[in-house]
Amino acid sequence: TFINTSTGATSYDWDFGDGAVSSDVNPTHLYENETGFLQQFTVELIAYADNGCHDTTYSNVTVYPTPNFEFDLSPDSGCAPLIVTMPFIQGINSYQWDFGDGSDINIFPTPTHIFENQSNDPIQYTVELVGISPFGCSDTTFSQVWVNPQPTAQFSADVNSGCSPLTVTFENLSIQADTYDWNYGGAGTSDNSDQFHSFTFENLSSEVIVFDVQMTAISDDGCIDTFTVPIQVFPQAVASFDDPGEGCAPYEVTFENTSADYENLTWDFGNGLTSINENPTTIFPGLPDSDTTYTVSLAVNTTLGCSAMASLDVVVHPSPNAGFTLSQEEGCHPAPADITNLSTGATSYLWDYGDNQSSSEDASVHQHTWSSTSATPIEYNVVLTAITDFGCEDQFNLPYTVFP
């Protein structure tokens, strides 16, 4: 508003220097400056008297540039906690940042602010900047930032250490997540989204292995969080021993232990006997008329408390019982005798009469004649070998004396 101090005039012509004019006595004029620089306008006033005389005067008006401090945020959206650095805005001499989340006003040019979201839904924050130019002109501008809720990844394991193979049940305790990526420390992966699921870890080495199980929780907005639990898996205990095969009663066996990396062991032979020796020996009796099966078990324990068991069946076949009688125990050359076979459990027989003669006679009674050309009595050792179908044997012998 211009205050006219002219005297003796009745009319006026104003030229404001920006193309605008007025004939008011005390005009009001609005100057604009969008150039960003200072502008000076020369105002001309012509005062006219009734007699036609006039006078002209000039005055300068300086107009500061209109401040325009609009800004954009980058990033303008993201997952909580979202870190945003305010942009540098040229032409501001004094700053007042209001981040719209109830935090204190910040007066620095390019502050960094962390936007949080503890709710279940996205939150829009309006950031307000009040900037004052070096000329004292102010501008208030706004920009928005969207902050999506951050999921919280968490899970528990029912066991954190154990012997291989170790089955672990995981409970998913995450919140604000929609999908999940599991990495079982290099032992496998999955996208299981159940509250409970299980995974089996194996350790075939001789050392303890730690599997760092990591779960990544992902929201539909693409926000992620990770959580890791270590699972310690001890080497697998292995019990083993060589199969001695089948045998005839009484079957004496020395077992060959092939287990490795154990601290102690226990054998159970299934015959009522046990042992803690590394390579023990035991005897398996048999039944007279049928096979007998013994289940032999070997249990081993490691220094880490892991255990394993191996077992196999040992079949013991019945052995025959060889026996016979002679109708006489001595006689004169030539000396015959009836032989009565009293054996049981055998299917074949081998007779050695002691006089370089033999037979496989299987009759219950048969006769053999011994000879002697010696001038003195000769004693022959008669031996019967009774044999089963499996090859089990038993022997029995009696002496027979032949006189010249």
mmCIF file of C-alpha atoms in Angstrom:
data_model
loop_
_atom_site.group_PDB
_atom_site.id
_atom_site.type_symbol
_atom_site.label_atom_id
_atom_site.label_comp_id
_atom_site.label_asym_id
_atom_site.label_seq_id
_atom_site.Cartn_x
_atom_site.Cartn_y
_atom_site.Cartn_z
ATOM 1 C CA THR A 1 0.000 0.000 0.000
ATOM 2 C CA PHE A 2 1.448 3.297 -1.052
ATOM 3 C CA ILE A 3 0.930 6.411 1.143
ATOM 4 C CA ASN A 4 0.560 9.426 -1.073
ATOM 5 C CA THR A 5 2.207 12.490 0.484
ATOM 6 C CA SER A 6 1.684 14.776 -2.489
ATOM 7 C CA THR A 7 0.168 18.298 -1.973
ATOM 8 C CA GLY A 8 -1.798 20.613 -4.233
ATOM 9 C CA ALA A 9 -2.839 17.779 -6.532
ATOM 10 C CA THR A 10 -6.319 16.589 -7.410
ATOM 11 C CA SER A 11 -5.551 13.502 -9.517
ATOM 12 C CA TYR A 12 -2.770 10.952 -9.770
ATOM 13 C CA ASP A 13 -1.231 8.407 -12.172
ATOM 14 C CA TRP A 14 0.667 5.536 -10.619
ATOM 15 C CA ASP A 15 3.007 3.204 -12.606
ATOM 16 C CA PHE A 16 4.181 0.334 -10.384
ATOM 17 C CA GLY A 17 7.033 -0.691 -12.649
ATOM 18 C CA ASP A 18 5.702 -4.196 -13.377
ATOM 19 C CA GLY A 19 3.181 -3.180 -16.032
ATOM 20 C CA ALA A 20 0.407 -2.319 -13.622
ATOM 21 C CA VAL A 21 -1.025 1.205 -13.138
ATOM 22 C CA SER A 22 -3.524 2.944 -10.850
ATOM 23 C CA SER A 23 -5.210 6.313 -10.352
ATOM 24 C CA ASP A 24 -6.061 5.773 -6.685
ATOM 25 C CA VAL A 25 -4.818 8.245 -4.146
ATOM 26 C CA ASN A 26 -3.292 5.520 -1.872
ATOM 27 C CA PRO A 27 -3.250 2.386 -4.035
ATOM 28 C CA THR A 28 -2.504 -1.145 -2.919
ATOM 29 C CA HIS A 29 -0.483 -3.340 -5.246
ATOM 30 C CA LEU A 30 0.687 -6.945 -5.059
ATOM 31 C CA TYR A 31 4.183 -7.675 -6.341
ATOM 32 C CA GLU A 32 5.199 -11.225 -7.294
ATOM 33 C CA ASN A 33 8.705 -12.590 -7.714
ATOM 34 C CA GLU A 34 9.022 -16.186 -8.857
ATOM 35 C CA THR A 35 12.501 -15.708 -10.325
ATOM 36 C CA GLY A 36 14.422 -16.892 -7.329
ATOM 37 C CA PHE A 37 16.362 -13.646 -7.291
ATOM 38 C CA LEU A 38 15.897 -10.155 -5.892
ATOM 39 C CA GLN A 39 13.872 -7.852 -8.105
ATOM 40 C CA GLN A 40 13.693 -4.041 -7.894
ATOM 41 C CA PHE A 41 10.743 -2.156 -9.341
ATOM 42 C CA THR A 42 10.714 1.661 -9.978
ATOM 43 C CA VAL A 43 7.398 3.198 -9.017
ATOM 44 C CA GLU A 44 6.407 6.408 -10.815
ATOM 45 C CA LEU A 45 3.817 8.845 -9.420
ATOM 46 C CA ILE A 46 2.485 11.794 -11.489
ATOM 47 C CA ALA A 47 0.412 14.305 -9.491
ATOM 48 C CA TYR A 48 -1.918 16.698 -11.420
ATOM 49 C CA ALA A 49 -3.344 20.052 -10.271
ATOM 50 C CA ASP A 50 -6.627 21.503 -11.549
ATOM 51 C CA ASN A 51 -4.743 24.066 -13.580
ATOM 52 C CA GLY A 52 -3.018 21.327 -15.532
ATOM 53 C CA CYS A 53 0.282 21.558 -13.755
ATOM 54 C CA HIS A 54 1.849 18.281 -12.731
ATOM 55 C CA ASP A 55 4.828 16.856 -10.899
ATOM 56 C CA THR A 56 6.525 13.477 -11.144
ATOM 57 C CA THR A 57 8.343 11.500 -8.409
ATOM 58 C CA TYR A 58 9.969 8.063 -8.262
ATOM 59 C CA SER A 59 10.613 5.421 -5.603
ATOM 60 C CA ASN A 60 12.122 1.944 -5.696
ATOM 61 C CA VAL A 61 10.460 -1.190 -4.310
ATOM 62 C CA THR A 62 12.625 -4.283 -3.661
ATOM 63 C CA VAL A 63 10.745 -7.621 -3.824
ATOM 64 C CA TYR A 64 12.321 -10.766 -2.400
ATOM 65 C CA PRO A 65 11.763 -14.002 -4.351
ATOM 66 C CA THR A 66 8.822 -16.120 -3.267
ATOM 67 C CA PRO A 67 10.204 -19.255 -1.501
ATOM 68 C CA ASN A 68 9.203 -22.635 -2.981
ATOM 69 C CA PHE A 69 10.654 -25.452 -0.942
ATOM 70 C CA GLU A 70 8.773 -28.462 -2.332
ATOM 71 C CA PHE A 71 10.584 -31.765 -1.853
ATOM 72 C CA ASP A 72 10.276 -35.513 -2.477
ATOM 73 C CA LEU A 73 11.372 -38.273 -0.143
ATOM 74 C CA SER A 74 13.478 -41.203 -1.255
ATOM 75 C CA PRO A 75 12.569 -43.796 -0.363
ATOM 76 C CA ASP A 76 8.950 -42.754 0.036
ATOM 77 C CA SER A 77 7.822 -46.220 1.141
ATOM 78 C CA GLY A 78 9.323 -49.307 2.712
ATOM 79 C CA CYS A 79 9.446 -51.662 5.619
ATOM 80 C CA ALA A 80 9.793 -50.639 9.238
ATOM 81 C CA PRO A 81 12.175 -49.562 10.541
ATOM 82 C CA LEU A 82 12.422 -47.324 7.455
ATOM 83 C CA ILE A 83 15.478 -45.047 7.346
ATOM 84 C CA VAL A 84 14.990 -41.883 5.279
ATOM 85 C CA THR A 85 17.435 -39.034 4.793
ATOM 86 C CA MET A 86 15.747 -35.707 4.098
ATOM 87 C CA PRO A 87 16.862 -34.087 0.810
ATOM 88 C CA PHE A 88 18.965 -30.935 0.571
ATOM 89 C CA ILE A 89 16.809 -27.988 -0.544
ATOM 90 C CA GLN A 90 18.532 -24.950 -1.972
ATOM 91 C CA GLY A 91 17.606 -21.491 -0.739
ATOM 92 C CA ILE A 92 16.700 -22.340 2.834
ATOM 93 C CA ASN A 93 18.461 -20.547 5.631
ATOM 94 C CA SER A 94 16.504 -22.067 8.532
ATOM 95 C CA TYR A 95 14.860 -25.517 8.725
ATOM 96 C CA GLN A 96 12.092 -26.976 10.817
ATOM 97 C CA TRP A 97 11.366 -30.648 10.020
ATOM 98 C CA ASP A 98 8.306 -32.316 11.530
ATOM 99 C CA PHE A 99 8.315 -36.025 10.722
ATOM 100 C CA GLY A 100 4.682 -36.552 11.599
ATOM 101 C CA ASP A 101 5.308 -39.334 14.115
ATOM 102 C CA GLY A 102 5.421 -37.302 17.292
ATOM 103 C CA SER A 103 9.190 -37.002 17.397
ATOM 104 C CA ASP A 104 10.980 -33.732 18.123
ATOM 105 C CA ILE A 105 11.317 -30.962 15.546
ATOM 106 C CA ASN A 106 14.648 -31.245 13.697
ATOM 107 C CA ILE A 107 16.471 -28.046 12.594
ATOM 108 C CA PHE A 108 19.280 -29.630 10.533
ATOM 109 C CA PRO A 109 19.356 -29.330 6.727
ATOM 110 C CA THR A 110 19.422 -33.041 5.814
ATOM 111 C CA PRO A 111 18.545 -35.084 8.903
ATOM 112 C CA THR A 112 18.111 -38.861 8.825
ATOM 113 C CA HIS A 113 15.004 -40.220 10.477
ATOM 114 C CA ILE A 114 13.805 -43.723 11.315
ATOM 115 C CA PHE A 115 10.099 -44.346 10.797
ATOM 116 C CA GLU A 116 8.614 -47.202 12.849
ATOM 117 C CA ASN A 117 5.424 -49.202 12.468
ATOM 118 C CA GLN A 118 4.380 -51.472 15.302
ATOM 119 C CA SER A 119 0.842 -51.896 13.984
ATOM 120 C CA ASN A 120 -0.652 -54.536 11.717
ATOM 121 C CA ASP A 121 -1.301 -52.164 8.786
ATOM 122 C CA PRO A 122 0.711 -49.731 6.670
ATOM 123 C CA ILE A 123 1.051 -46.222 8.128
ATOM 124 C CA GLN A 124 1.355 -42.991 6.127
ATOM 125 C CA TYR A 125 3.445 -40.274 7.762
ATOM 126 C CA THR A 126 3.221 -36.664 6.540
ATOM 127 C CA VAL A 127 6.582 -34.912 6.762
ATOM 128 C CA GLU A 128 6.304 -31.122 7.101
ATOM 129 C CA LEU A 129 9.091 -28.686 6.312
ATOM 130 C CA VAL A 130 8.962 -25.034 7.331
ATOM 131 C CA GLY A 131 11.820 -23.311 5.497
ATOM 132 C CA ILE A 132 12.900 -19.697 5.899
ATOM 133 C CA SER A 133 14.924 -18.017 3.167
ATOM 134 C CA PRO A 134 17.870 -15.686 3.845
ATOM 135 C CA PHE A 135 15.420 -12.786 3.291
ATOM 136 C CA GLY A 136 13.150 -14.041 6.065
ATOM 137 C CA CYS A 137 10.511 -15.411 3.698
ATOM 138 C CA SER A 138 8.980 -18.734 4.730
ATOM 139 C CA ASP A 139 7.344 -21.634 2.942
ATOM 140 C CA THR A 140 5.642 -24.718 4.382
ATOM 141 C CA THR A 141 5.655 -27.874 2.271
ATOM 142 C CA PHE A 142 4.682 -31.493 2.832
ATOM 143 C CA SER A 143 5.587 -34.943 1.571
ATOM 144 C CA GLN A 144 4.307 -38.395 2.508
ATOM 145 C CA VAL A 145 6.048 -41.660 3.346
ATOM 146 C CA TRP A 146 4.404 -45.075 3.671
ATOM 147 C CA VAL A 147 5.800 -47.466 6.272
ATOM 148 C CA ASN A 148 4.789 -51.118 6.101
ATOM 149 C CA PRO A 149 4.772 -53.263 9.260
ATOM 150 C CA GLN A 150 7.906 -55.324 9.744
ATOM 151 C CA PRO A 151 7.425 -59.067 10.370
ATOM 152 C CA THR A 152 9.153 -60.624 13.344
ATOM 153 C CA ALA A 153 10.817 -63.946 12.568
ATOM 154 C CA GLN A 154 11.100 -66.346 15.469
ATOM 155 C CA PHE A 155 10.953 -70.079 16.074
ATOM 156 C CA SER A 156 11.907 -72.634 18.686
ATOM 157 C CA ALA A 157 13.361 -76.147 18.488
ATOM 158 C CA ASP A 158 12.295 -78.964 20.789
ATOM 159 C CA VAL A 159 15.941 -80.131 20.969
ATOM 160 C CA ASN A 160 19.125 -78.191 20.213
ATOM 161 C CA SER A 161 21.609 -81.057 20.216
ATOM 162 C CA GLY A 162 21.660 -84.803 19.863
ATOM 163 C CA CYS A 163 22.943 -87.838 18.046
ATOM 164 C CA SER A 164 22.644 -88.408 14.336
ATOM 165 C CA PRO A 165 20.129 -88.991 12.873
ATOM 166 C CA LEU A 166 18.520 -86.187 14.901
ATOM 167 C CA THR A 167 14.883 -85.273 14.234
ATOM 168 C CA VAL A 168 14.039 -81.752 15.406
ATOM 169 C CA THR A 169 10.526 -80.305 15.615
ATOM 170 C CA PHE A 170 10.373 -76.569 14.968
ATOM 171 C CA GLU A 171 7.581 -74.291 16.209
ATOM 172 C CA ASN A 172 7.024 -71.155 14.126
ATOM 173 C CA LEU A 173 6.484 -68.187 16.486
ATOM 174 C CA SER A 174 6.711 -65.445 13.845
ATOM 175 C CA ILE A 175 4.222 -62.585 13.567
ATOM 176 C CA GLN A 176 3.180 -60.288 10.704
ATOM 177 C CA ALA A 177 4.545 -62.745 8.112
ATOM 178 C CA ASP A 178 2.779 -64.438 5.218
ATOM 179 C CA THR A 179 5.426 -66.774 3.762
ATOM 180 C CA TYR A 180 8.577 -68.392 5.079
ATOM 181 C CA ASP A 181 11.898 -69.644 3.746
ATOM 182 C CA TRP A 182 13.763 -72.231 5.839
ATOM 183 C CA ASN A 183 17.442 -73.073 5.450
ATOM 184 C CA TYR A 184 18.537 -75.988 7.617
ATOM 185 C CA GLY A 185 22.206 -75.001 7.750
ATOM 186 C CA GLY A 186 23.060 -76.547 4.398
ATOM 187 C CA ALA A 187 21.201 -79.774 5.078
ATOM 188 C CA GLY A 188 18.123 -78.720 3.080
ATOM 189 C CA THR A 189 15.542 -75.986 2.488
ATOM 190 C CA SER A 190 11.758 -75.631 2.588
ATOM 191 C CA ASP A 191 8.941 -73.089 2.474
ATOM 192 C CA ASN A 192 6.920 -74.764 5.219
ATOM 193 C CA SER A 193 4.341 -72.437 6.760
ATOM 194 C CA ASP A 194 2.877 -74.823 9.349
ATOM 195 C CA GLN A 195 3.123 -73.914 13.010
ATOM 196 C CA PHE A 196 4.958 -77.175 13.667
ATOM 197 C CA HIS A 197 7.163 -79.168 11.310
ATOM 198 C CA SER A 198 10.107 -81.532 11.649
ATOM 199 C CA PHE A 199 13.451 -82.009 9.932
ATOM 200 C CA THR A 200 16.014 -84.796 10.342
ATOM 201 C CA PHE A 201 19.716 -83.928 10.472
ATOM 202 C CA GLU A 202 22.398 -86.521 9.709
ATOM 203 C CA ASN A 203 26.069 -86.499 10.638
ATOM 204 C CA LEU A 204 28.076 -89.226 8.929
ATOM 205 C CA SER A 205 31.412 -87.680 9.869
ATOM 206 C CA SER A 206 33.533 -88.274 12.944
ATOM 207 C CA GLU A 207 33.216 -84.681 14.157
ATOM 208 C CA VAL A 208 30.416 -82.672 15.760
ATOM 209 C CA ILE A 209 28.529 -80.584 13.155
ATOM 210 C CA VAL A 210 26.606 -77.399 13.977
ATOM 211 C CA PHE A 211 23.750 -76.645 11.579
ATOM 212 C CA ASP A 212 22.693 -72.963 11.727
ATOM 213 C CA VAL A 213 18.987 -73.154 10.946
ATOM 214 C CA GLN A 214 17.740 -69.849 9.536
ATOM 215 C CA MET A 215 14.129 -68.883 8.944
ATOM 216 C CA THR A 216 13.257 -65.851 6.806
ATOM 217 C CA ALA A 217 9.785 -64.430 7.457
ATOM 218 C CA ILE A 218 8.294 -62.467 4.548
ATOM 219 C CA SER A 219 5.200 -60.237 4.480
ATOM 220 C CA ASP A 220 3.000 -59.639 1.454
ATOM 221 C CA ASP A 221 4.536 -56.137 1.303
ATOM 222 C CA GLY A 222 7.963 -57.714 0.771
ATOM 223 C CA CYS A 223 9.240 -56.946 4.256
ATOM 224 C CA ILE A 224 11.545 -59.592 5.699
ATOM 225 C CA ASP A 225 13.117 -60.614 8.970
ATOM 226 C CA THR A 226 15.427 -63.511 9.792
ATOM 227 C CA PHE A 227 16.030 -65.648 12.865
ATOM 228 C CA THR A 228 18.688 -68.320 13.424
ATOM 229 C CA VAL A 229 18.973 -71.225 15.853
ATOM 230 C CA PRO A 230 22.052 -73.510 15.944
ATOM 231 C CA ILE A 231 21.465 -77.276 16.045
ATOM 232 C CA GLN A 232 24.399 -79.417 17.213
ATOM 233 C CA VAL A 233 24.482 -82.944 15.786
ATOM 234 C CA PHE A 234 26.882 -85.555 17.170
ATOM 235 C CA PRO A 235 28.416 -88.253 14.954
ATOM 236 C CA GLN A 236 26.203 -91.260 14.465
ATOM 237 C CA ALA A 237 27.111 -94.309 16.519
ATOM 238 C CA VAL A 238 27.608 -97.449 14.405
ATOM 239 C CA ALA A 239 27.522 -100.977 15.795
ATOM 240 C CA SER A 240 28.587 -103.847 13.561
ATOM 241 C CA PHE A 241 30.206 -107.261 13.692
ATOM 242 C CA ASP A 242 30.984 -110.065 11.280
ATOM 243 C CA ASP A 243 28.475 -112.865 10.729
ATOM 244 C CA PRO A 244 30.068 -116.109 11.906
ATOM 245 C CA GLY A 245 27.611 -118.182 9.865
ATOM 246 C CA GLU A 246 25.874 -121.389 10.896
ATOM 247 C CA GLY A 247 27.437 -124.122 12.966
ATOM 248 C CA CYS A 248 27.026 -127.447 14.683
ATOM 249 C CA ALA A 249 26.239 -127.842 18.350
ATOM 250 C CA PRO A 250 28.071 -127.138 20.519
ATOM 251 C CA TYR A 251 29.031 -124.168 18.312
ATOM 252 C CA GLU A 252 32.011 -122.176 19.612
ATOM 253 C CA VAL A 253 32.225 -118.700 18.050
ATOM 254 C CA THR A 254 34.708 -115.839 18.402
ATOM 255 C CA PHE A 255 32.951 -112.690 17.242
ATOM 256 C CA GLU A 256 34.827 -110.062 15.217
ATOM 257 C CA ASN A 257 33.733 -106.577 16.273
ATOM 258 C CA THR A 258 33.843 -104.082 13.360
ATOM 259 C CA SER A 259 32.324 -101.085 15.223
ATOM 260 C CA ALA A 260 34.252 -97.805 15.314
ATOM 261 C CA ASP A 261 34.618 -94.746 17.561
ATOM 262 C CA TYR A 262 32.853 -96.190 20.576
ATOM 263 C CA GLU A 263 33.591 -95.850 24.269
ATOM 264 C CA ASN A 264 32.088 -99.078 25.606
ATOM 265 C CA LEU A 265 30.072 -102.020 24.382
ATOM 266 C CA THR A 266 27.893 -104.877 25.584
ATOM 267 C CA TRP A 267 27.296 -108.224 23.895
ATOM 268 C CA ASP A 268 24.176 -110.312 24.455
ATOM 269 C CA PHE A 269 24.592 -113.726 22.858
ATOM 270 C CA GLY A 270 21.004 -114.825 23.317
ATOM 271 C CA ASN A 271 22.174 -117.936 25.149
ATOM 272 C CA GLY A 272 21.945 -116.388 28.600
ATOM 273 C CA LEU A 273 25.507 -115.067 28.463
ATOM 274 C CA THR A 274 26.828 -111.525 27.954
ATOM 275 C CA SER A 275 30.240 -109.923 27.525
ATOM 276 C CA ILE A 276 31.943 -106.542 27.489
ATOM 277 C CA ASN A 277 35.019 -107.792 25.630
ATOM 278 C CA GLU A 278 35.819 -106.400 22.207
ATOM 279 C CA ASN A 279 36.030 -109.749 20.417
ATOM 280 C CA PRO A 280 34.455 -112.284 22.777
ATOM 281 C CA THR A 281 34.079 -116.043 22.485
ATOM 282 C CA THR A 282 30.990 -118.022 23.468
ATOM 283 C CA ILE A 283 29.532 -121.491 22.980
ATOM 284 C CA PHE A 284 26.041 -122.080 21.617
ATOM 285 C CA PRO A 285 24.414 -125.370 22.661
ATOM 286 C CA GLY A 286 21.895 -127.049 20.413
ATOM 287 C CA LEU A 287 18.792 -129.196 20.562
ATOM 288 C CA PRO A 288 19.051 -132.888 19.652
ATOM 289 C CA ASP A 289 16.369 -132.944 16.968
ATOM 290 C CA SER A 290 16.036 -129.425 15.498
ATOM 291 C CA ASP A 291 17.909 -126.246 14.639
ATOM 292 C CA THR A 292 18.291 -123.592 17.328
ATOM 293 C CA THR A 293 18.394 -119.864 16.498
ATOM 294 C CA TYR A 294 20.165 -117.433 18.801
ATOM 295 C CA THR A 295 19.810 -113.656 18.326
ATOM 296 C CA VAL A 296 23.136 -112.021 19.064
ATOM 297 C CA SER A 297 23.080 -108.272 19.841
ATOM 298 C CA LEU A 298 25.915 -105.764 20.146
ATOM 299 C CA ALA A 299 25.219 -102.374 21.771
ATOM 300 C CA VAL A 300 27.847 -99.598 21.597
ATOM 301 C CA ASN A 301 28.017 -96.176 23.264
ATOM 302 C CA THR A 302 30.146 -93.187 22.221
ATOM 303 C CA THR A 303 31.836 -90.583 24.410
ATOM 304 C CA LEU A 304 29.102 -88.102 23.381
ATOM 305 C CA GLY A 305 26.350 -90.374 24.665
ATOM 306 C CA CYS A 306 25.241 -91.728 21.292
ATOM 307 C CA SER A 307 24.295 -95.383 21.069
ATOM 308 C CA ALA A 308 23.632 -97.973 18.414
ATOM 309 C CA MET A 309 22.758 -101.639 18.273
ATOM 310 C CA ALA A 310 23.390 -104.374 15.736
ATOM 311 C CA SER A 311 21.987 -107.866 15.838
ATOM 312 C CA LEU A 312 21.918 -111.024 13.757
ATOM 313 C CA ASP A 313 20.742 -114.594 14.103
ATOM 314 C CA VAL A 314 23.118 -117.499 14.626
ATOM 315 C CA VAL A 315 21.672 -120.869 13.622
ATOM 316 C CA VAL A 316 22.982 -123.916 15.467
ATOM 317 C CA HIS A 317 22.308 -127.299 13.884
ATOM 318 C CA PRO A 318 21.951 -130.412 16.045
ATOM 319 C CA SER A 319 24.979 -132.700 16.175
ATOM 320 C CA PRO A 320 24.507 -136.489 15.906
ATOM 321 C CA ASN A 321 25.264 -138.834 18.745
ATOM 322 C CA ALA A 322 27.512 -141.629 17.470
ATOM 323 C CA GLY A 323 27.500 -145.029 19.208
ATOM 324 C CA PHE A 324 27.696 -148.741 18.511
ATOM 325 C CA THR A 325 28.278 -152.083 20.217
ATOM 326 C CA LEU A 326 30.303 -155.169 19.185
ATOM 327 C CA SER A 327 28.914 -158.638 19.652
ATOM 328 C CA GLN A 328 32.338 -159.595 21.068
ATOM 329 C CA GLU A 329 35.391 -157.548 21.967
ATOM 330 C CA GLU A 330 37.966 -160.175 20.869
ATOM 331 C CA GLY A 331 38.339 -163.284 18.785
ATOM 332 C CA CYS A 332 40.740 -165.679 17.038
ATOM 333 C CA HIS A 333 41.854 -165.152 13.473
ATOM 334 C CA PRO A 334 39.711 -164.824 11.436
ATOM 335 C CA ALA A 335 37.545 -162.964 13.952
ATOM 336 C CA PRO A 336 34.041 -161.864 12.891
ATOM 337 C CA ALA A 337 31.804 -159.654 15.012
ATOM 338 C CA ASP A 338 28.353 -158.161 14.656
ATOM 339 C CA ILE A 339 28.276 -154.393 14.883
ATOM 340 C CA THR A 340 25.076 -152.750 16.122
ATOM 341 C CA ASN A 341 24.759 -149.057 15.232
ATOM 342 C CA LEU A 342 23.244 -147.127 18.151
ATOM 343 C CA SER A 343 23.735 -143.638 16.673
ATOM 344 C CA THR A 344 20.989 -141.012 16.644
ATOM 345 C CA GLY A 345 20.473 -137.874 14.610
ATOM 346 C CA ALA A 346 22.716 -138.931 11.747
ATOM 347 C CA THR A 347 21.897 -139.549 8.090
ATOM 348 C CA SER A 348 25.169 -141.112 6.973
ATOM 349 C CA TYR A 349 28.022 -143.013 8.527
ATOM 350 C CA LEU A 350 31.692 -143.663 7.978
ATOM 351 C CA TRP A 351 33.213 -146.782 9.502
ATOM 352 C CA ASP A 352 36.942 -147.210 10.022
ATOM 353 C CA TYR A 353 37.630 -150.732 11.237
ATOM 354 C CA GLY A 354 41.251 -150.067 12.088
ATOM 355 C CA ASP A 355 42.519 -152.730 9.655
ATOM 356 C CA ASN A 356 42.808 -150.391 6.639
ATOM 357 C CA GLN A 357 39.240 -151.209 5.720
ATOM 358 C CA SER A 358 36.265 -148.832 5.859
ATOM 359 C CA SER A 359 32.658 -148.635 4.779
ATOM 360 C CA SER A 360 29.597 -146.365 4.759
ATOM 361 C CA GLU A 361 27.294 -149.094 5.979
ATOM 362 C CA ASP A 362 24.049 -147.609 7.287
ATOM 363 C CA ALA A 363 22.337 -150.856 8.386
ATOM 364 C CA SER A 364 21.477 -151.021 12.026
ATOM 365 C CA VAL A 365 23.448 -154.273 12.305
ATOM 366 C CA HIS A 366 26.243 -155.427 10.061
ATOM 367 C CA GLN A 367 29.245 -157.790 10.378
ATOM 368 C CA HIS A 368 32.927 -157.282 9.893
ATOM 369 C CA THR A 369 35.776 -159.867 10.078
ATOM 370 C CA TRP A 370 39.259 -158.971 11.272
ATOM 371 C CA SER A 371 42.379 -160.961 10.297
ATOM 372 C CA SER A 372 45.820 -161.250 11.789
ATOM 373 C CA THR A 373 49.028 -162.900 10.545
ATOM 374 C CA SER A 374 50.956 -161.744 13.567
ATOM 375 C CA ALA A 375 52.265 -164.122 16.177
ATOM 376 C CA THR A 376 50.987 -161.810 18.868
ATOM 377 C CA PRO A 377 47.538 -160.372 19.567
ATOM 378 C CA ILE A 378 46.621 -157.208 17.630
ATOM 379 C CA GLU A 379 44.211 -154.550 18.908
ATOM 380 C CA TYR A 380 42.230 -152.686 16.278
ATOM 381 C CA ASN A 381 40.521 -149.356 16.990
ATOM 382 C CA VAL A 382 37.068 -149.330 15.455
ATOM 383 C CA VAL A 383 35.853 -145.730 14.778
ATOM 384 C CA LEU A 384 32.359 -144.653 13.714
ATOM 385 C CA THR A 385 31.780 -141.155 12.344
ATOM 386 C CA ALA A 386 28.097 -140.192 12.329
ATOM 387 C CA ILE A 387 27.204 -137.345 9.934
ATOM 388 C CA THR A 388 24.082 -135.182 9.505
ATOM 389 C CA ASP A 389 22.776 -133.642 6.281
ATOM 390 C CA PHE A 390 24.287 -130.281 7.335
ATOM 391 C CA GLY A 391 27.672 -131.958 7.876
ATOM 392 C CA CYS A 392 27.684 -132.074 11.650
ATOM 393 C CA GLU A 393 29.725 -135.030 12.934
ATOM 394 C CA ASP A 394 30.270 -137.144 16.023
ATOM 395 C CA GLN A 395 32.686 -139.999 16.587
ATOM 396 C CA PHE A 396 32.666 -143.106 18.753
ATOM 397 C CA ASN A 397 35.267 -145.852 18.980
ATOM 398 C CA LEU A 398 35.773 -149.303 20.576
ATOM 399 C CA PRO A 399 38.815 -151.595 20.598
ATOM 400 C CA TYR A 400 38.710 -155.092 19.060
ATOM 401 C CA THR A 401 41.487 -157.646 19.765
ATOM 402 C CA VAL A 402 42.423 -160.445 17.329
ATOM 403 C CA PHE A 403 44.498 -163.383 18.470
ATOM 404 C CA PRO A 404 46.769 -165.394 16.111
#
